[in-house]
């Protein structure tokens, strides 16, 4: 069976159109969702990521307060800026682009962000709320994965899900979200990592495989069952002399072979990637609604 490709760009475009309509309605009530963005240093990948976030805000009508700081910014100045954003009612979400340059303490900065404006969902308060099943900002990439599944008609409830990767930004929060007793959860989840014995024995049993290892070809076709749903979070550069940049992007899954066995699969690029920024916009709009008392 050749898989149906999950078009992340299309799902993201649909969600952004929904958000744009919502923002237009909010503006009629005098509410303008605002995102505070802080980029420290000149890292090219971070710069292009932040530019994409700012463009996305503009596209759907979110006010974006952009702050570019030099790499030699002090911890104190950075914390002061975050505090200012915490106290600024025009800002509903704060995004500090990671990684920060060497010498700056990331954990301390993230702890300073008001959990009610933590639209990345990285603050321990939000992480804890997810674990105990309370309402919280859901971290963007894992939430994007869940939206891709649900909007592709995949039943998560009761599914055997195998996640490959246990990072704090993808694997662990995704596992916590998928085991919750709610409409986006109720799955049976296995989390694999580099110390997992016989990875294939786990992935072969999975109804849904989610690869977030950061390593090409981690999932090959002999490791999955017929009809599996595959979500590839990985983004890896592999050398390619035919490309202008000298490389191309691939995921963690051997896409060409696995797509012949899967029922649904995400490509890289064009799968999970477009969803991450979309879920950041979603959280910012959600935060503005909460601040205005429109939702709890
Ligand atoms: P990370 O912090 O490096 O974590 C990778 C995880 O995968 C670790 O838990 C590691 O296990 C596990 N792992 C690595 N190789 C493995 C293998 N051969 N078998 C089993 N487990 C293995 O990476 P991350 O930040 O979670 O990101 C994962 C990938 O997703 C990266 O390619 C990243 O670029 C991509 N990503 C994409 C988006 C997006 O928006 N599309 C967002 C975030 C991340 P150990 O814990 O034992 O080391």
Coordinates of C-alpha atoms and ligand atoms in Angstrom, one line a residue:
X1 CA 0.0 0.0 0.0
X2 CA 1.4 3.4 -0.9
X3 CA 0.8 6.0 1.8
X4 CA -1.2 9.1 1.6
X5 CA 1.2 12.0 2.3
X6 CA 0.1 14.3 5.2
X7 CA 0.6 17.8 3.8
X8 CA 1.8 19.8 6.7
X9 CA 1.9 23.0 4.7
X10 CA -1.8 22.6 3.9
X11 CA -2.8 21.8 7.5
X12 CA -0.8 24.7 8.7
X13 CA -2.4 27.0 6.1
X14 CA -5.9 25.9 7.2
X15 CA -5.1 26.5 10.8
X16 CA -3.6 30.0 10.0
X17 CA -6.7 30.9 8.1
X18 CA -8.8 29.9 11.1
X19 CA -6.5 31.9 13.4
X20 CA -6.6 34.9 11.1
X21 CA -10.4 34.9 11.2
X22 CA -10.3 34.6 15.0
X23 CA -7.8 37.5 15.3
X24 CA -10.1 39.7 13.1
X25 CA -13.0 39.0 15.4
X26 CA -10.9 39.7 18.5
X27 CA -9.8 43.0 17.0
X28 CA -13.5 44.0 16.6
X29 CA -13.6 43.6 20.4
X30 CA -10.5 45.8 20.8
X31 CA -8.2 42.8 21.6
X32 CA -5.0 42.6 19.6
X33 CA -2.9 39.5 20.4
X34 CA 0.8 40.4 20.9
X35 CA 4.0 38.3 20.7
X36 CA 7.3 39.6 22.2
X37 CA 10.2 38.1 20.4
X38 CA 13.8 38.2 21.7
X39 CA 16.7 37.1 19.5
X40 CA 20.2 37.4 21.0
X41 CA 23.2 37.1 18.7
X42 CA 23.7 36.4 15.0
X43 CA 23.1 32.7 14.6
X44 CA 21.8 32.4 11.0
X45 CA 19.4 29.5 11.7
X46 CA 17.9 31.4 14.6
X47 CA 17.7 34.6 12.5
X48 CA 15.8 32.9 9.7
X49 CA 13.5 31.1 12.2
X50 CA 12.7 34.3 14.0
X51 CA 12.0 36.1 10.7
X52 CA 9.6 33.3 9.8
X53 CA 7.8 33.8 13.1
X54 CA 7.5 37.5 12.6
X55 CA 6.2 37.1 9.1
X56 CA 3.6 34.6 10.3
X57 CA 2.5 37.0 13.0
X58 CA 2.0 39.7 10.4
X59 CA 0.2 37.3 8.1
X60 CA -2.6 36.6 10.7
X61 CA -2.6 40.1 12.3
X62 CA -0.7 39.4 15.6
X63 CA 1.2 42.4 16.9
X64 CA 4.9 41.4 17.1
X65 CA 7.3 43.2 19.4
X66 CA 10.7 42.3 17.9
X67 CA 13.9 42.7 19.9
X68 CA 17.3 42.0 18.4
X69 CA 20.1 42.0 21.1
X70 CA 23.8 41.7 20.5
X71 CA 25.6 38.5 21.4
X72 CA 27.4 40.3 24.3
X73 CA 24.1 41.2 26.0
X74 CA 24.3 40.6 29.8
X75 CA 22.2 38.1 31.7
X76 CA 20.8 41.0 33.7
X77 CA 19.8 43.1 30.6
X78 CA 18.1 40.0 29.1
X79 CA 16.2 39.3 32.3
X80 CA 15.1 42.9 32.5
X81 CA 13.7 42.8 29.0
X82 CA 11.8 39.6 29.8
X83 CA 10.4 41.2 33.0
X84 CA 9.3 44.3 31.0
X85 CA 7.4 42.0 28.6
X86 CA 5.9 40.1 31.6
X87 CA 4.4 43.5 32.7
X88 CA 3.4 44.7 29.3
X89 CA -0.3 44.1 28.7
X90 CA 0.1 44.4 24.9
X91 CA 2.2 41.3 25.0
X92 CA 0.4 38.0 25.5
X93 CA 3.2 35.6 24.6
X94 CA 7.0 35.8 25.0
X95 CA 9.4 34.0 22.8
X96 CA 13.1 33.8 23.6
X97 CA 14.8 32.2 20.7
X98 CA 17.1 29.3 21.7
X99 CA 19.9 28.5 21.8
X100 CA 21.2 31.6 23.6
X101 CA 24.9 32.6 23.0
X102 CA 27.4 31.0 25.4
X103 CA 27.6 32.7 28.8
X104 CA 23.9 33.3 29.1
X105 CA 21.9 31.1 31.4
X106 CA 18.9 29.7 29.4
X107 CA 17.2 28.0 32.3
X108 CA 17.2 31.2 34.4
X109 CA 15.8 33.2 31.5
X110 CA 13.0 30.6 30.8
X111 CA 12.1 30.6 34.5
X112 CA 11.7 34.4 34.4
X113 CA 9.0 34.2 31.7
X114 CA 5.5 34.6 33.2
X115 CA 3.9 31.1 32.8
X116 CA 0.8 32.9 31.6
X117 CA 2.8 34.2 28.7
X118 CA 4.9 31.1 28.1
X119 CA 3.6 30.4 24.6
X120 CA 6.5 28.0 23.9
X121 CA 5.2 25.8 26.8
X122 CA 8.8 25.3 28.2
X123 CA 8.2 26.8 31.7
X124 CA 8.2 24.1 34.4
X125 CA 4.8 25.3 35.6
X126 CA 3.3 24.5 32.2
X127 CA 5.3 21.3 31.9
X128 CA 3.9 20.2 35.3
X129 CA 0.4 21.2 34.4
X130 CA 0.5 19.0 31.3
X131 CA 1.7 16.1 33.4
X132 CA -1.2 16.4 35.9
X133 CA -3.7 17.0 33.1
X134 CA -4.4 20.7 33.8
X135 CA -5.0 23.3 31.1
X136 CA -1.6 24.7 29.9
X137 CA 0.1 26.1 26.9
X138 CA 1.1 23.0 24.9
X139 CA 4.6 23.0 23.5
X140 CA 4.5 23.9 19.8
X141 CA 6.1 21.0 18.0
X142 CA 4.4 18.2 20.0
X143 CA 1.0 20.0 19.7
X144 CA 1.7 20.4 15.9
X145 CA 2.2 16.6 15.7
X146 CA -1.1 15.9 17.5
X147 CA -3.0 18.4 15.2
X148 CA -1.5 16.7 12.1
X149 CA -2.8 13.4 13.3
X150 CA -6.3 14.6 14.3
X151 CA -6.7 16.7 11.2
X152 CA -5.7 13.7 9.0
X153 CA -8.5 11.6 10.6
X154 CA -6.2 9.4 12.7
X155 CA -7.7 7.9 15.9
X156 CA -5.2 8.5 18.7
X157 CA -7.4 7.0 21.4
X158 CA -6.3 3.4 22.1
X159 CA -3.5 3.5 19.5
X160 CA -0.1 2.0 20.2
X161 CA 2.2 5.0 19.7
X162 CA 6.0 4.6 19.7
X163 CA 8.0 7.8 20.0
X164 CA 11.6 7.7 19.2
X165 CA 13.4 10.4 21.2
X166 CA 13.0 11.7 24.7
X167 CA 14.0 15.3 24.6
X168 CA 12.4 18.0 26.7
X169 CA 11.1 19.8 23.7
X170 CA 9.7 16.9 21.6
X171 CA 9.6 13.4 22.9
X172 CA 8.8 13.8 26.6
X173 CA 6.1 16.5 26.3
X174 CA 4.5 14.5 23.4
X175 CA 4.4 11.4 25.5
X176 CA 2.8 13.3 28.3
X177 CA 0.2 14.8 26.0
X178 CA -0.7 11.5 24.3
X179 CA -1.3 9.6 27.6
X180 CA -3.7 12.3 29.0
X181 CA -7.3 11.2 29.5
X182 CA -8.7 13.6 26.9
X183 CA -9.7 13.9 23.3
X184 CA -6.1 14.4 22.1
X185 CA -4.8 11.6 24.2
X186 CA -5.8 8.1 25.5
X187 CA -3.0 6.5 23.6
X188 CA -0.7 3.7 24.8
X189 CA 2.7 5.2 24.5
X190 CA 6.2 3.8 24.4
X191 CA 9.2 6.2 24.4
X192 CA 12.4 4.9 22.9
X193 CA 15.9 6.4 23.1
X194 CA 19.6 5.4 22.5
X195 CA 19.5 2.9 25.4
X196 CA 16.4 1.1 24.1
X197 CA 17.2 -2.5 23.3
X198 CA 15.9 -3.7 19.9
X199 CA 14.2 -0.5 18.7
X200 CA 12.6 -2.4 15.8
X201 CA 10.7 -4.7 18.2
X202 CA 8.9 -1.6 19.5
X203 CA 8.3 0.2 16.3
X204 CA 7.0 -2.9 14.5
X205 CA 4.1 -3.1 17.0
X206 CA 3.2 0.6 16.6
X207 CA 0.0 1.9 15.0
X208 CA 1.7 5.3 15.0
X209 CA 5.4 5.9 14.9
X210 CA 6.7 9.4 15.7
X211 CA 10.4 9.8 14.9
X212 CA 12.2 12.6 16.8
X213 CA 15.8 11.3 17.0
X214 CA 17.7 13.8 14.8
X215 CA 19.3 11.1 12.8
X216 CA 18.6 10.1 9.2
X217 CA 17.3 6.6 8.5
X218 CA 16.5 5.8 12.1
X219 CA 13.2 4.3 10.9
X220 CA 13.5 2.0 7.9
X221 CA 10.7 0.0 6.2
X222 CA 11.6 -3.3 7.9
X223 CA 11.0 -1.6 11.3
X224 CA 7.3 -0.8 10.7
X225 CA 4.1 -2.7 10.1
X226 CA 1.9 -2.4 7.1
X227 CA -0.6 0.4 7.4
X228 CA 1.4 2.3 10.1
X229 CA 1.0 6.1 10.5
X230 CA 4.4 7.8 10.5
X231 CA 5.1 11.3 11.7
X232 CA 8.7 12.4 11.0
X233 CA 9.8 15.3 13.3
X234 CA 13.5 15.0 12.4
X235 CA 15.3 17.7 10.4
X236 CA 18.7 16.6 9.2
X237 CA 21.1 18.1 6.7
X238 CA 22.7 15.6 4.4
X239 CA 25.4 16.6 1.8
X240 CA 24.0 16.9 -1.7
X241 CA 26.3 18.3 -4.4
X242 CA 23.3 18.8 -6.8
X243 CA 21.9 21.5 -4.5
X244 CA 23.0 25.1 -4.5
X245 CA 23.6 25.1 -0.7
X246 CA 25.5 21.8 -0.9
X247 CA 23.0 19.9 1.2
X248 CA 19.3 18.9 1.5
X249 CA 17.0 18.4 4.4
X250 CA 15.8 14.9 5.3
X251 CA 13.9 13.5 8.3
X252 CA 14.6 10.6 10.5
X253 CA 12.6 8.2 8.4
X254 CA 13.6 6.4 5.1
X255 CA 10.7 8.2 3.5
X256 CA 10.8 6.5 0.0
X257 CA 10.7 3.0 1.4
X258 CA 8.5 3.5 4.4
X259 CA 5.8 5.3 2.4
X260 CA 5.2 2.1 0.5
X261 CA 4.1 0.4 3.8
X262 CA 2.5 3.2 5.7
X263 CA -1.1 4.4 5.4
X264 CA -0.1 8.0 6.2
X265 CA 3.3 9.7 6.4
X266 CA 4.7 13.2 6.7
X267 CA 7.4 14.4 4.4
X268 CA 10.5 16.4 5.4
X269 CA 10.4 19.3 4.6
X270 CA 6.6 20.1 4.5
X271 CA 5.4 17.9 7.3
X272 CA 5.8 18.8 11.0
X273 CA 7.9 21.9 10.3
X274 CA 5.2 24.3 9.1
X275 CA 3.1 23.3 12.2
X276 CA 5.5 24.5 14.8
X277 CA 5.2 28.2 14.1
X278 CA 1.4 27.8 13.6
X279 CA 1.0 26.4 17.1
X280 CA 3.0 29.3 18.5
X281 CA 0.5 31.6 16.8
X282 CA -2.3 29.5 18.3
X283 CA -0.9 29.8 21.8
X284 CA -0.5 33.5 21.5
X285 CA -4.2 33.9 20.4
X286 CA -5.2 31.6 23.2
X287 CA -3.2 33.7 25.7
X288 CA -4.9 36.9 24.5
X289 CA -8.3 35.3 24.9
X290 CA -7.4 34.2 28.4
X291 CA -6.0 37.7 29.3
X292 CA -9.3 39.2 28.1
X293 CA -11.3 36.7 30.2
X294 CA -12.9 35.2 27.1
X295 CA -11.7 31.7 28.0
X296 CA -10.4 30.2 31.3
Ligands
LIG1 P1 17.6 15.8 20.8 O1 17.5 16.7 22.0 O2 18.9 15.6 20.1 O3 17.0 14.4 21.2 C1 17.1 13.3 20.3 C2 16.5 12.1 21.0 O4 16.5 11.0 20.1 C3 17.3 11.7 22.3 O5 16.3 11.3 23.3 C4 18.1 10.5 21.8 O6 18.2 9.5 22.9 C5 17.2 9.9 20.8 N1 17.9 9.2 19.7 C6 18.9 9.6 18.9 N2 19.3 8.7 18.1 C7 18.6 7.6 18.4 C8 18.6 6.2 17.9 N3 19.4 5.9 16.9 N4 17.7 5.4 18.4 C9 16.8 5.7 19.4 N5 16.8 7.0 19.9 C10 17.7 7.9 19.4 O7 16.7 16.3 19.6 P2 15.3 17.1 19.6 O8 15.5 18.5 20.0 O9 14.2 16.3 20.3 O10 15.0 17.0 18.0 C11 14.8 15.8 17.4 C12 14.8 16.1 15.9 O11 13.6 16.9 15.6 C13 15.9 16.9 15.3 O12 16.2 16.5 14.0 C14 15.4 18.4 15.3 O13 16.0 19.2 14.3 C15 13.9 18.1 14.9 N6 13.0 19.1 15.4 C16 12.1 19.6 14.4 C17 11.2 20.5 14.8 C18 10.2 21.0 13.8 O14 9.6 22.0 14.0 N7 10.1 20.3 12.7 C19 11.1 21.0 16.1 C20 12.0 20.5 17.1 C21 12.9 19.5 16.7 P3 19.1 9.8 24.2 O15 18.2 10.6 25.1 O16 19.3 8.5 24.8 O17 20.3 10.6 23.8

